[in-house]
PDB file of C-alpha atoms and ligand atoms in Angstrom:
ATOM      1  CA  MET J   1      98.342 114.976 104.080  1.00 53.00           C
ATOM      2  CA  SER J   2      95.927 117.697 102.988  1.00 62.00           C
ATOM      3  CA  ALA J   3      93.113 118.810 105.265  1.00 64.00           C
ATOM      4  CA  ASP J   4      90.580 117.569 102.710  1.00 68.00           C
ATOM      5  CA  LEU J   5      92.093 114.113 102.731  1.00 65.00           C
ATOM      6  CA  THR J   6      92.109 114.082 106.551  1.00 72.00           C
ATOM      7  CA  ASP J   7      88.415 114.932 106.498  1.00 72.00           C
ATOM      8  CA  LEU J   8      87.750 112.190 104.001  1.00 71.00           C
ATOM      9  CA  TYR J   9      89.558 109.680 106.181  1.00 75.00           C
ATOM     10  CA  GLN J  10      87.670 110.778 109.284  1.00 86.00           C
ATOM     11  CA  GLN J  11      84.488 110.153 107.321  1.00 89.00           C
ATOM     12  CA  VAL J  12      85.625 106.569 106.709  1.00 91.00           C
ATOM     13  CA  ILE J  13      85.979 105.954 110.452  1.00 93.00           C
ATOM     14  CA  LEU J  14      82.707 107.700 111.334  1.00 93.00           C
ATOM     15  CA  ASP J  15      80.878 105.791 108.632  1.00 95.00           C
ATOM     16  CA  HIS J  16      82.130 102.402 109.836  1.00 96.00           C
ATOM     17  CA  ASN J  17      81.104 103.298 113.385  1.00 93.00           C
ATOM     18  CA  LYS J  18      77.660 104.342 112.326  1.00 94.00           C
ATOM     19  CA  ARG J  19      77.087 101.462 109.925  1.00 96.00           C
ATOM     20  CA  PRO J  20      79.413  98.604 110.883  1.00 97.00           C
ATOM     21  CA  ARG J  21      79.895  96.112 108.043  1.00 97.00           C
ATOM     22  CA  ASN J  22      79.560  92.366 108.610  1.00 98.00           C
ATOM     23  CA  ARG J  23      78.643  92.752 112.253  1.00 97.00           C
ATOM     24  CA  GLY J  24      77.244  89.827 114.245  1.00 97.00           C
ATOM     25  CA  LYS J  25      77.888  86.124 114.573  1.00 96.00           C
ATOM     26  CA  LEU J  26      78.373  84.081 111.436  1.00 96.00           C
ATOM     27  CA  PRO J  27      76.490  80.774 111.716  1.00 94.00           C
ATOM     28  CA  THR J  28      78.467  79.209 108.861  1.00 94.00           C
ATOM     29  CA  ALA J  29      81.877  80.121 110.301  1.00 95.00           C
ATOM     30  CA  ASN J  30      84.474  77.346 110.586  1.00 95.00           C
ATOM     31  CA  ARG J  31      87.105  79.537 112.269  1.00 96.00           C
ATOM     32  CA  VAL J  32      86.614  81.808 115.271  1.00 95.00           C
ATOM     33  CA  ALA J  33      88.986  83.845 117.409  1.00 96.00           C
ATOM     34  CA  HIS J  34      88.587  86.429 120.097  1.00 97.00           C
ATOM     35  CA  GLY J  35      90.746  89.467 120.736  1.00 97.00           C
ATOM     36  CA  ASP J  36      90.890  91.500 123.901  1.00 97.00           C
ATOM     37  CA  ASN J  37      92.529  94.868 124.482  1.00 97.00           C
ATOM     38  CA  PRO J  38      92.321  95.345 128.265  1.00 96.00           C
ATOM     39  CA  THR J  39      94.079  98.730 128.307  1.00 95.00           C
ATOM     40  CA  CYS J  40      91.111 100.242 126.492  1.00 96.00           C
ATOM     41  CA  GLY J  41      88.395  97.684 127.264  1.00 97.00           C
ATOM     42  CA  ASP J  42      87.922  96.653 123.639  1.00 97.00           C
ATOM     43  CA  GLN J  43      86.643  93.220 122.690  1.00 97.00           C
ATOM     44  CA  CYS J  44      86.441  91.730 119.235  1.00 98.00           C
ATOM     45  CA  SER J  45      85.464  88.299 117.986  1.00 98.00           C
ATOM     46  CA  VAL J  46      86.068  87.400 114.369  1.00 98.00           C
ATOM     47  CA  TYR J  47      84.106  84.654 112.633  1.00 97.00           C
ATOM     48  CA  LEU J  48      85.156  83.470 109.238  1.00 96.00           C
ATOM     49  CA  ARG J  49      84.553  80.722 106.779  1.00 96.00           C
ATOM     50  CA  LEU J  50      87.622  79.345 105.041  1.00 95.00           C
ATOM     51  CA  ALA J  51      86.862  77.392 101.920  1.00 93.00           C
ATOM     52  CA  PRO J  52      88.832  75.930  99.037  1.00 88.00           C
ATOM     53  CA  GLY J  53      89.311  78.198  96.048  1.00 77.00           C
ATOM     54  CA  LEU J  54      90.535  77.003  92.685  1.00 82.00           C
ATOM     55  CA  PRO J  55      92.269  73.608  92.601  1.00 87.00           C
ATOM     56  CA  GLY J  56      95.819  73.925  93.892  1.00 87.00           C
ATOM     57  CA  GLN J  57      95.094  77.299  95.458  1.00 88.00           C
ATOM     58  CA  PRO J  58      95.061  78.004  99.198  1.00 91.00           C
ATOM     59  CA  ASN J  59      91.811  78.310 101.095  1.00 94.00           C
ATOM     60  CA  ARG J  60      90.163  81.694 100.988  1.00 96.00           C
ATOM     61  CA  ILE J  61      87.912  83.630 103.339  1.00 97.00           C
ATOM     62  CA  THR J  62      84.531  83.294 101.720  1.00 96.00           C
ATOM     63  CA  GLU J  63      82.524  84.812 104.570  1.00 97.00           C
ATOM     64  CA  ILE J  64      83.532  86.919 107.547  1.00 98.00           C
ATOM     65  CA  SER J  65      81.933  88.807 110.386  1.00 98.00           C
ATOM     66  CA  PHE J  66      82.972  90.447 113.627  1.00 98.00           C
ATOM     67  CA  ASP J  67      81.270  91.145 116.906  1.00 98.00           C
ATOM     68  CA  GLY J  68      82.459  93.157 119.837  1.00 96.00           C
ATOM     69  CA  SER J  69      82.388  96.297 121.844  1.00 96.00           C
ATOM     70  CA  GLY J  70      84.784  99.065 122.640  1.00 96.00           C
ATOM     71  CA  CYS J  71      86.052 102.376 121.405  1.00 94.00           C
ATOM     72  CA  ALA J  72      85.285 103.854 118.020  1.00 93.00           C
ATOM     73  CA  ILE J  73      88.752 103.118 116.638  1.00 94.00           C
ATOM     74  CA  SER J  74      88.573  99.420 117.510  1.00 96.00           C
ATOM     75  CA  GLN J  75      85.098  98.865 116.115  1.00 96.00           C
ATOM     76  CA  ALA J  76      85.591 100.922 112.938  1.00 97.00           C
ATOM     77  CA  SER J  77      88.891  99.199 112.257  1.00 97.00           C
ATOM     78  CA  ALA J  78      87.359  95.733 112.709  1.00 98.00           C
ATOM     79  CA  SER J  79      84.495  96.672 110.404  1.00 98.00           C
ATOM     80  CA  LEU J  80      86.855  97.953 107.709  1.00 97.00           C
ATOM     81  CA  MET J  81      89.082  94.894 108.141  1.00 98.00           C
ATOM     82  CA  THR J  82      86.201  92.539 107.311  1.00 98.00           C
ATOM     83  CA  THR J  83      85.601  94.357 104.028  1.00 97.00           C
ATOM     84  CA  LYS J  84      89.303  94.202 103.103  1.00 97.00           C
ATOM     85  CA  VAL J  85      90.053  90.539 103.834  1.00 97.00           C
ATOM     86  CA  LYS J  86      86.969  88.881 102.348  1.00 97.00           C
ATOM     87  CA  GLY J  87      88.023  86.726  99.398  1.00 96.00           C
ATOM     88  CA  LYS J  88      91.667  86.696 100.502  1.00 96.00           C
ATOM     89  CA  ASN J  89      93.897  83.802 101.542  1.00 96.00           C
ATOM     90  CA  ALA J  90      96.023  83.804 104.715  1.00 96.00           C
ATOM     91  CA  ALA J  91      99.165  85.124 102.982  1.00 96.00           C
ATOM     92  CA  GLU J  92      97.225  87.981 101.408  1.00 96.00           C
ATOM     93  CA  VAL J  93      95.646  88.872 104.756  1.00 97.00           C
ATOM     94  CA  ALA J  94      99.097  88.881 106.404  1.00 97.00           C
ATOM     95  CA  ALA J  95     100.402  91.224 103.672  1.00 95.00           C
ATOM     96  CA  LEU J  96      97.437  93.570 104.135  1.00 95.00           C
ATOM     97  CA  TYR J  97      97.924  93.549 107.873  1.00 97.00           C
ATOM     98  CA  LYS J  98     101.581  94.473 107.418  1.00 96.00           C
ATOM     99  CA  GLU J  99     100.517  97.436 105.279  1.00 94.00           C
ATOM    100  CA  PHE J 100      97.944  98.484 107.884  1.00 96.00           C
ATOM    101  CA  HIS J 101     100.397  98.025 110.765  1.00 96.00           C
ATOM    102  CA  ASP J 102     102.913 100.266 108.958  1.00 95.00           C
ATOM    103  CA  ILE J 103     100.232 102.925 108.499  1.00 94.00           C
ATOM    104  CA  VAL J 104      99.138 102.991 112.153  1.00 95.00           C
ATOM    105  CA  THR J 105     102.661 102.821 113.602  1.00 96.00           C
ATOM    106  CA  THR J 106     104.398 105.293 111.268  1.00 95.00           C
ATOM    107  CA  GLY J 107     101.555 107.481 109.995  1.00 92.00           C
ATOM    108  CA  ASN J 108     102.939 106.985 106.490  1.00 88.00           C
ATOM    109  CA  SER J 109     100.231 106.339 103.953  1.00 80.00           C
ATOM    110  CA  PRO J 110     100.691 104.184 100.912  1.00 76.00           C
ATOM    111  CA  ASP J 111     101.135 106.036  97.627  1.00 73.00           C
ATOM    112  CA  GLU J 112      97.646 105.256  96.458  1.00 73.00           C
ATOM    113  CA  VAL J 113      94.628 106.496  98.390  1.00 73.00           C
ATOM    114  CA  SER J 114      93.521 103.605 100.578  1.00 82.00           C
ATOM    115  CA  ASP J 115      90.743 103.539 103.134  1.00 89.00           C
ATOM    116  CA  LEU J 116      93.178 101.727 105.449  1.00 93.00           C
ATOM    117  CA  ALA J 117      95.048 105.054 105.597  1.00 91.00           C
ATOM    118  CA  ALA J 118      92.035 106.474 107.438  1.00 91.00           C
ATOM    119  CA  PHE J 119      93.787 105.136 110.535  1.00 94.00           C
ATOM    120  CA  ALA J 120      97.130 106.895 109.886  1.00 92.00           C
ATOM    121  CA  GLY J 121      96.314 109.460 112.595  1.00 89.00           C
ATOM    122  CA  VAL J 122      96.436 106.687 115.188  1.00 91.00           C
ATOM    123  CA  HIS J 123     100.263 106.712 115.086  1.00 91.00           C
ATOM    124  CA  ALA J 124     100.240 109.941 117.121  1.00 90.00           C
ATOM    125  CA  PHE J 125      98.487 108.047 119.943  1.00 90.00           C
ATOM    126  CA  PRO J 126     100.579 104.934 120.618  1.00 91.00           C
ATOM    127  CA  ALA J 127      98.115 103.647 123.232  1.00 90.00           C
ATOM    128  CA  ARG J 128      95.452 103.459 120.517  1.00 93.00           C
ATOM    129  CA  ILE J 129      97.485 101.341 118.107  1.00 95.00           C
ATOM    130  CA  LYS J 130      96.225  98.196 119.844  1.00 96.00           C
ATOM    131  CA  CYS J 131      92.672  99.457 119.365  1.00 96.00           C
ATOM    132  CA  ALA J 132      93.257  99.747 115.631  1.00 96.00           C
ATOM    133  CA  THR J 133      94.950  96.361 115.289  1.00 98.00           C
ATOM    134  CA  LEU J 134      92.606  94.367 117.558  1.00 98.00           C
ATOM    135  CA  GLY J 135      90.285  93.105 114.828  1.00 98.00           C
ATOM    136  CA  TRP J 136      93.227  92.258 112.580  1.00 98.00           C
ATOM    137  CA  HIS J 137      94.878  90.221 115.336  1.00 98.00           C
ATOM    138  CA  ALA J 138      91.644  88.319 115.856  1.00 98.00           C
ATOM    139  CA  ALA J 139      91.350  87.634 112.126  1.00 98.00           C
ATOM    140  CA  LEU J 140      94.949  86.383 111.926  1.00 98.00           C
ATOM    141  CA  GLU J 141      94.340  84.180 114.974  1.00 97.00           C
ATOM    142  CA  ALA J 142      91.193  82.812 113.376  1.00 96.00           C
ATOM    143  CA  LEU J 143      93.100  81.967 110.195  1.00 96.00           C
ATOM    144  CA  LYS J 144      95.704  80.055 112.204  1.00 93.00           C
ATOM    145  CA  SER J 145      93.171  78.259 114.381  1.00 86.00           C
ATOM    146  CA  ASP J 146      91.997  74.705 113.939  1.00 80.00           C
ATOM    147  CA  SER J 147      88.722  74.102 112.224  1.00 80.00           C
ATOM    148  CA  LEU J 148      86.862  74.360 115.519  1.00 56.00           C
ATOM    149  CA  PRO J 149      85.796  77.414 117.467  1.00 48.00           C
ATOM    150  CA  THR J 150      88.596  78.545 119.769  1.00 42.00           C
ATOM    151  CA  THR J 151      88.917  81.394 122.202  1.00 47.00           C
ATOM    152  CA  THR J 152      92.093  83.066 123.295  1.00 48.00           C
ATOM    153  CA  GLU J 153      91.844  85.082 126.473  1.00 49.00           C
ATOM    154  CA  SER J 154      94.288  87.703 125.331  1.00 49.00           C
ATOM    155  CA  HIS J 155      96.539  88.619 122.495  1.00 50.00           C
ATOM    156  CA  THR J 156      99.956  90.129 122.312  1.00 50.00           C
ATOM    157  CA  ASP J 157     101.017  92.778 119.875  1.00 54.00           C
TER     158      ASP J 157
HETATM  159 ZN1   ZN F   1      90.177 101.133 122.138  1.00 91.34          ZN
END
């Protein structure tokens, strides 16, 4: 990866830290899950609204927000995640998460420039991978949860 591209990707993370997207509780949410990364002290709750799309199509995330505290990687990743999964159904979110998980565990970026690749540098710091995936885990939990707020005390990778 060129130095310029690395700089660009660092900007993505800094920007999401400075101006988190979709931060705060979502009053209209019908799915909630909480993620906890005790090794780093990161917390992340994800609130989303699943609603029917076109007839015969699976439910989609029509609204999403996150709330939490912790290191820059965890909060920037959760912020970016909310912008990527809005409008998606559960299968599409799982596919995106797989792509993101590959990026943070291998450092390999997809062929096309993707803001998810901003987190490729995380692969060099295995302890931080859980920081980067925390918000995604919470979102996946929320998608699987019943249509009532639920809290899980911890998550496993
Ligand atoms: Zn962390």
